[in-house]
CSV table of C-alpha atoms and ligand atoms in Angstrom, one decimal:
chain,number,residue,atom,x,y,z
M,1,MET,CA,111.8,-28.7,135.2
M,2,SER,CA,109.7,-31.6,133.8
M,3,THR,CA,106.0,-31.0,133.3
M,4,THR,CA,103.6,-33.5,131.9
M,5,ASN,CA,99.9,-33.6,131.5
M,6,GLU,CA,97.7,-36.5,130.6
M,7,ARG,CA,94.0,-36.6,129.9
M,8,ILE,CA,92.5,-39.6,131.8
M,9,GLN,CA,89.1,-41.0,132.4
M,10,LEU,CA,88.0,-41.6,136.0
M,11,GLY,CA,84.7,-43.6,136.0
M,12,GLU,CA,82.4,-41.2,134.0
M,13,LEU,CA,84.6,-38.0,134.4
M,14,VAL,CA,87.3,-36.7,132.1
M,15,CYS,CA,90.1,-35.5,134.2
M,16,TRP,CA,93.6,-34.1,133.8
M,17,ARG,CA,96.7,-35.4,135.6
M,18,ILE,CA,99.4,-32.8,135.7
M,19,ARG,CA,102.9,-33.5,137.0
M,20,HIS,CA,105.3,-30.6,137.6
M,21,ALA,CA,108.6,-30.9,139.4
M,22,GLY,CA,107.6,-33.8,141.4
M,23,ALA,CA,104.1,-32.5,142.3
M,24,GLU,CA,100.9,-34.1,141.2
M,25,LEU,CA,97.6,-32.5,140.5
M,26,LEU,CA,94.4,-34.1,139.3
M,27,VAL,CA,91.5,-32.0,138.0
M,28,SER,CA,88.1,-32.9,136.7
M,29,GLU,CA,86.4,-31.1,133.8
M,30,GLN,CA,83.0,-31.5,135.6
M,31,GLY,CA,82.7,-28.7,138.1
M,32,ALA,CA,86.4,-27.6,137.2
M,33,GLN,CA,87.1,-29.4,140.3
M,34,ILE,CA,90.5,-30.0,141.6
M,35,LEU,CA,90.3,-33.5,143.0
M,36,ARG,CA,93.7,-34.0,144.5
M,37,TYR,CA,97.0,-32.2,144.9
M,38,GLN,CA,100.3,-33.7,146.3
M,39,PRO,CA,103.4,-31.5,146.6
M,40,ALA,CA,106.7,-33.1,145.8
M,41,GLY,CA,107.9,-35.6,148.4
M,42,GLN,CA,105.0,-34.9,150.7
M,43,GLN,CA,101.6,-36.2,151.9
M,44,PRO,CA,98.7,-34.9,149.8
M,45,LEU,CA,97.8,-31.2,150.5
M,46,ILE,CA,94.3,-31.6,149.0
M,47,TRP,CA,92.3,-34.5,150.3
M,48,LEU,CA,90.3,-36.9,148.1
M,49,SER,CA,87.9,-39.4,149.6
M,50,GLU,CA,88.8,-43.1,149.2
M,51,GLN,CA,85.1,-43.6,148.5
M,52,ALA,CA,84.9,-41.0,145.9
M,53,ALA,CA,82.4,-41.6,143.1
M,54,TYR,CA,83.3,-40.4,139.6
M,55,GLN,CA,79.8,-40.0,138.2
M,56,ALA,CA,78.3,-37.4,135.9
M,57,GLY,CA,76.0,-35.0,137.6
M,58,GLN,CA,77.4,-35.7,141.1
M,59,SER,CA,80.0,-33.6,143.0
M,60,VAL,CA,83.1,-35.7,143.9
M,61,ARG,CA,83.7,-35.9,147.7
M,62,GLY,CA,87.0,-34.1,148.3
M,63,GLY,CA,89.2,-31.7,146.3
M,64,VAL,CA,88.0,-28.2,145.7
M,65,PRO,CA,84.4,-28.0,144.6
M,66,VAL,CA,83.4,-24.5,143.4
M,67,CYS,CA,80.3,-23.3,145.2
M,68,TRP,CA,78.4,-20.8,143.1
M,69,PRO,CA,76.2,-18.7,142.7
M,70,TRP,CA,75.4,-19.4,146.4
M,71,PHE,CA,77.1,-21.2,149.3
M,72,GLY,CA,75.5,-23.8,151.5
M,73,ASP,CA,71.9,-23.9,152.1
M,74,LEU,CA,70.2,-21.1,149.9
M,75,GLN,CA,67.6,-20.5,152.5
M,76,ARG,CA,70.4,-19.4,155.0
M,77,ASN,CA,71.7,-16.8,152.5
M,78,PRO,CA,71.0,-13.1,152.5
M,79,GLU,CA,67.6,-12.1,151.1
M,80,ALA,CA,68.8,-10.9,147.8
M,81,ILE,CA,70.5,-14.3,147.1
M,82,ARG,CA,67.6,-16.2,148.3
M,83,ASP,CA,65.2,-14.3,145.9
M,84,SER,CA,67.6,-14.9,143.0
M,85,HIS,CA,66.2,-18.4,142.7
M,86,MET,CA,62.5,-19.0,141.7
M,87,ARG,CA,62.1,-22.0,144.1
M,88,PRO,CA,64.7,-21.4,147.0
M,89,GLU,CA,63.1,-24.4,148.9
M,90,ASN,CA,64.2,-26.7,146.1
M,91,ALA,CA,67.6,-25.2,145.4
M,92,PRO,CA,70.6,-27.6,145.8
M,93,ALA,CA,73.2,-26.9,148.5
M,94,HIS,CA,76.3,-25.0,147.3
M,95,GLY,CA,74.8,-23.6,144.1
M,96,LEU,CA,74.5,-24.8,140.6
M,97,VAL,CA,77.9,-25.5,139.0
M,98,ARG,CA,79.8,-28.0,141.0
M,99,ASN,CA,78.3,-30.9,139.1
M,100,CYS,CA,78.1,-29.3,135.7
M,101,ALA,CA,80.3,-29.7,132.6
M,102,TRP,CA,82.8,-26.9,132.3
M,103,GLN,CA,84.7,-26.1,129.2
M,104,LEU,CA,88.7,-26.5,129.2
M,105,LEU,CA,89.7,-23.1,127.8
M,106,GLY,CA,93.4,-23.5,127.9
M,107,LEU,CA,96.4,-25.6,129.1
M,108,ASP,CA,99.7,-23.9,128.9
M,109,THR,CA,103.1,-25.1,130.1
M,110,ARG,CA,105.5,-22.4,131.0
M,111,GLU,CA,108.9,-22.2,132.8
M,112,ASP,CA,107.3,-21.5,136.1
M,113,GLY,CA,104.6,-24.2,135.9
M,114,ILE,CA,101.4,-25.1,134.2
M,115,ARG,CA,98.2,-23.1,133.9
M,116,LEU,CA,94.7,-24.7,133.3
M,117,SER,CA,91.7,-22.5,132.6
M,118,PHE,CA,88.1,-23.7,132.7
M,119,GLY,CA,85.0,-21.7,131.7
M,120,PHE,CA,81.3,-21.9,132.4
M,121,ASP,CA,78.9,-19.6,130.6
M,122,THR,CA,75.1,-19.4,131.5
M,123,ALA,CA,74.3,-18.3,128.0
M,124,GLU,CA,75.4,-21.8,126.8
M,125,GLN,CA,74.1,-23.7,130.0
M,126,PRO,CA,71.2,-21.5,131.3
M,127,PHE,CA,69.5,-22.5,134.7
M,128,ALA,CA,65.8,-22.4,134.3
M,129,GLU,CA,65.1,-21.2,138.0
M,130,TRP,CA,68.0,-18.8,138.2
M,131,PRO,CA,67.4,-16.1,135.6
M,132,PHE,CA,70.8,-14.4,135.5
M,133,ALA,CA,73.5,-14.3,132.9
M,134,ALA,CA,77.2,-14.7,134.0
M,135,GLU,CA,80.5,-16.0,132.7
M,136,LEU,CA,82.7,-17.9,135.2
M,137,GLN,CA,86.4,-18.7,134.7
M,138,LEU,CA,88.5,-20.7,137.0
M,139,ASP,CA,92.2,-20.5,136.4
M,140,ILE,CA,94.5,-23.1,138.1
M,141,HIS,CA,98.3,-22.5,138.2
M,142,LEU,CA,100.6,-25.3,139.5
M,143,GLY,CA,104.1,-24.0,140.1
M,144,GLU,CA,105.9,-23.8,143.4
M,145,ARG,CA,102.4,-23.1,144.8
M,146,LEU,CA,99.0,-24.1,143.7
M,147,SER,CA,96.9,-21.1,142.9
M,148,LEU,CA,93.2,-20.9,142.1
M,149,SER,CA,91.3,-17.8,140.8
M,150,LEU,CA,87.6,-17.7,140.2
M,151,SER,CA,86.3,-14.8,138.1
M,152,THR,CA,82.5,-14.0,137.7
M,153,ARG,CA,81.5,-11.4,135.1
M,154,ASN,CA,77.8,-10.2,135.2
M,155,LEU,CA,76.6,-10.4,131.6
M,156,GLY,CA,73.0,-9.2,132.5
M,157,ASP,CA,71.5,-5.7,132.8
M,158,THR,CA,70.6,-6.0,136.4
M,159,GLN,CA,72.6,-6.6,139.6
M,160,LEU,CA,73.7,-10.1,140.3
M,161,PRO,CA,73.6,-11.3,143.9
M,162,LEU,CA,76.3,-13.8,144.7
M,163,SER,CA,77.7,-15.9,147.5
M,164,GLN,CA,80.5,-18.4,146.7
M,165,ALA,CA,83.4,-20.5,147.9
M,166,LEU,CA,86.3,-22.4,147.0
M,167,HIS,CA,85.5,-25.5,149.1
M,168,SER,CA,89.1,-26.8,149.9
M,169,TYR,CA,89.4,-30.2,151.6
M,170,PHE,CA,92.8,-30.3,153.2
M,171,ALA,CA,94.6,-33.5,154.1
M,172,VAL,CA,95.8,-33.6,157.8
M,173,SER,CA,97.5,-36.3,159.8
M,174,ASP,CA,95.0,-36.3,162.5
M,175,ILE,CA,92.3,-33.6,163.0
M,176,ARG,CA,92.6,-33.9,166.7
M,177,GLN,CA,96.3,-32.8,166.5
M,178,VAL,CA,96.1,-29.8,164.1
M,179,GLN,CA,95.3,-26.2,164.7
M,180,VAL,CA,94.2,-23.4,162.4
M,181,GLU,CA,96.1,-20.0,162.9
M,182,GLY,CA,95.0,-16.6,161.7
M,183,LEU,CA,91.5,-16.6,163.0
M,184,ASP,CA,92.2,-15.1,166.5
M,185,ALA,CA,89.6,-12.3,167.3
M,186,CYS,CA,87.5,-13.0,164.3
M,187,ARG,CA,83.7,-13.1,164.7
M,188,TYR,CA,82.1,-16.4,163.6
M,189,ILE,CA,78.8,-17.9,163.2
M,190,ASP,CA,78.4,-21.4,164.8
M,191,THR,CA,76.0,-23.1,162.5
M,192,LEU,CA,75.8,-26.0,164.9
M,193,GLU,CA,74.8,-23.7,167.8
M,194,ASP,CA,71.6,-22.3,166.3
M,195,TRP,CA,73.7,-19.9,164.1
M,196,GLN,CA,74.8,-17.8,167.1
M,197,ALA,CA,77.6,-15.2,166.7
M,198,ARG,CA,80.7,-15.9,168.6
M,199,GLN,CA,84.3,-14.7,168.8
M,200,GLN,CA,87.4,-16.8,168.2
M,201,ARG,CA,90.0,-16.7,171.0
M,202,GLY,CA,93.6,-17.8,170.0
M,203,SER,CA,94.1,-20.5,167.4
M,204,LEU,CA,91.4,-23.1,166.6
M,205,ALA,CA,91.7,-26.7,167.7
M,206,PHE,CA,89.1,-29.4,167.0
M,207,THR,CA,87.4,-31.7,169.6
M,208,GLY,CA,84.1,-32.3,167.8
M,209,GLU,CA,81.9,-31.6,164.8
M,210,THR,CA,82.7,-28.2,163.6
M,211,ASP,CA,80.8,-26.0,161.1
M,212,ARG,CA,81.5,-22.3,161.3
M,213,ILE,CA,81.5,-19.3,159.2
M,214,TYR,CA,84.3,-16.9,160.1
M,215,LEU,CA,83.9,-13.3,159.2
M,216,ASP,CA,86.4,-10.4,158.6
M,217,THR,CA,89.0,-13.0,158.0
M,218,PRO,CA,92.6,-11.9,157.1
M,219,ALA,CA,94.3,-12.7,153.9
M,220,GLN,CA,96.6,-15.4,155.4
M,221,LEU,CA,95.4,-18.5,157.3
M,222,SER,CA,97.4,-21.7,158.1
M,223,ILE,CA,97.0,-25.2,159.3
M,224,VAL,CA,99.7,-26.4,161.7
M,225,ASP,CA,100.2,-30.2,161.5
M,226,PRO,CA,103.0,-31.3,163.9
M,227,GLN,CA,102.6,-35.0,163.1
M,228,TRP,CA,103.4,-34.4,159.4
M,229,LYS,CA,105.7,-31.7,160.4
M,230,ARG,CA,104.4,-29.1,158.1
M,231,ARG,CA,102.3,-25.9,157.9
M,232,ILE,CA,99.8,-25.5,155.1
M,233,LEU,CA,99.6,-21.8,154.1
M,234,MET,CA,96.6,-20.3,152.4
M,235,ARG,CA,96.7,-16.7,151.0
M,236,SER,CA,93.4,-15.4,149.6
M,237,GLU,CA,92.3,-12.4,147.6
M,238,GLY,CA,88.8,-11.1,147.3
M,239,SER,CA,87.5,-13.1,150.3
M,240,HIS,CA,86.8,-11.8,153.9
M,241,SER,CA,84.9,-14.9,155.1
M,242,ALA,CA,85.9,-18.6,155.5
M,243,VAL,CA,84.0,-21.6,156.4
M,244,VAL,CA,85.7,-24.2,158.7
M,245,TRP,CA,84.1,-27.7,158.6
M,246,ASN,CA,84.8,-31.2,159.9
M,247,PRO,CA,81.9,-33.6,160.3
M,248,TRP,CA,83.5,-35.7,163.1
M,249,THR,CA,81.9,-39.1,163.9
M,250,ASP,CA,78.1,-39.0,163.6
M,251,LYS,CA,77.7,-36.8,160.5
M,252,ALA,CA,80.6,-38.8,158.8
M,253,ARG,CA,78.2,-41.8,158.8
M,254,ARG,CA,75.6,-39.8,157.1
M,255,LEU,CA,77.7,-38.2,154.3
M,256,SER,CA,77.9,-39.8,150.8
M,257,GLN,CA,81.3,-41.0,149.4
M,258,PHE,CA,82.9,-40.8,152.8
M,259,ALA,CA,84.2,-43.6,155.0
M,260,ASP,CA,83.1,-43.6,158.7
M,261,ASP,CA,86.6,-42.8,159.9
M,262,ALA,CA,87.6,-40.3,157.1
M,263,TRP,CA,86.8,-37.3,159.3
M,264,GLN,CA,90.1,-38.0,161.0
M,265,GLY,CA,92.2,-37.1,158.0
M,266,MET,CA,90.5,-34.1,156.5
M,267,LEU,CA,89.6,-30.4,157.3
M,268,CYS,CA,87.7,-28.0,155.0
M,269,ILE,CA,88.7,-24.4,155.0
M,270,GLU,CA,86.7,-22.7,152.4
M,271,HIS,CA,87.7,-19.3,151.3
M,272,ALA,CA,84.4,-17.6,150.6
M,273,ASN,CA,82.2,-14.5,150.0
M,274,VAL,CA,79.2,-15.4,152.5
M,275,LEU,CA,76.8,-13.6,154.8
M,276,ASP,CA,78.1,-9.9,155.4
M,277,ASP,CA,80.8,-10.7,152.7
M,278,ALA,CA,78.3,-11.6,149.9
M,279,LEU,CA,78.4,-9.7,146.7
M,280,MET,CA,76.2,-7.6,144.4
M,281,LEU,CA,77.7,-7.4,141.0
M,282,ALA,CA,76.8,-4.5,138.9
M,283,PRO,CA,76.1,-5.1,135.2
M,284,ASP,CA,79.3,-5.8,133.3
M,285,ALA,CA,81.2,-6.0,136.6
M,286,GLU,CA,83.7,-8.7,137.2
M,287,TYR,CA,84.9,-10.2,140.6
M,288,ARG,CA,87.8,-12.4,141.4
M,289,LEU,CA,88.1,-14.8,144.4
M,290,ALA,CA,91.6,-16.3,144.6
M,291,VAL,CA,93.6,-18.5,146.9
M,292,SER,CA,97.2,-19.7,146.9
M,293,LEU,CA,98.4,-22.8,148.8
M,294,TRP,CA,101.8,-24.0,149.8
M,295,THR,CA,103.5,-25.7,152.7
M,296,GLN,CA,106.4,-25.0,155.1
M,297,THR,CA,108.4,-27.5,157.1
M,298,LEU,CA,107.9,-27.3,160.9
W,301,BG6,O1,77.7,-32.6,151.4
W,301,BG6,P1,78.1,-31.3,150.8
W,301,BG6,O2,76.8,-30.7,150.1
W,301,BG6,O3,79.1,-31.4,149.9
W,301,BG6,O4,78.4,-30.4,151.9
W,301,BG6,C1,79.4,-30.6,152.8
W,301,BG6,C2,79.6,-29.6,153.8
W,301,BG6,O5,79.9,-28.4,153.2
W,301,BG6,C3,80.3,-27.3,154.2
W,301,BG6,O6,80.8,-26.2,153.4
W,301,BG6,C4,79.1,-27.0,155.0
W,301,BG6,O7,79.6,-26.0,155.9
W,301,BG6,C5,78.6,-28.2,155.7
W,301,BG6,O8,77.4,-27.9,156.4
W,301,BG6,C6,78.3,-29.3,154.8
W,301,BG6,O9,77.9,-30.5,155.4
């Protein structure tokens, strides 16, 4: 099977364009962020905004940003995570690494696809207001499926409080036509309804702005997209929580790098470790959060 890789510059960002057996993957070294993924002969599976800005120090809208060492608004995190930052009121949303330079550790072509690894070490790039030592590695494997694995090793001598997510933006034909399966009976926190706890009944369809944290989630979820005649499957390891987000009309107008009507063609399902599923990593412990993505024809 033919596999090629190309180092390209998009605006200020160094990126890798990988082609394998008709599939195409675009990854930025900044944030070790997958920007786009299109399986062979299909619509994109991972969505990238048409208004994406490729600037140093700014996360790109779309793809799969890595949220670490906290997810979302730090002030909404469990106490141990809030206390991990010296000035939580000034801490950026979604942690510290999504707009940092990561290091390319390896790019290997094999019979079953191509593997890219990126590393981030706080010993080399310390955060003044987050006094912990950790080593992060994101391994990306493009084969028949796209697989991501994020490992955190605690290099310090105290416990490391952590929440995190692989913030995947999926491409869909029309958010009003798709459904998410696998969440039936899961508890969720509706962040748009004063963070009240609710319970999912049946599959999830979308009729307005949605921003929910699902808890006790199963290993496999899927997006059913009848118009594009496909099901996107997601299988995770090391995650029992997932964030489901679509900004709908009003929030779309307030988002950066986002066209007013872009909400129609995207859906975030973010495999995570948040709230009850947040982590305390012992000294020298390593934790792995992983997700594999593929499609089936409907
Ligand atoms: O604009 P950002 O920082 O990339 O965040 C995008 C969205 O990310 C989601 O994970 C959150 O649940 C939303 O509340 C948020 O709006």
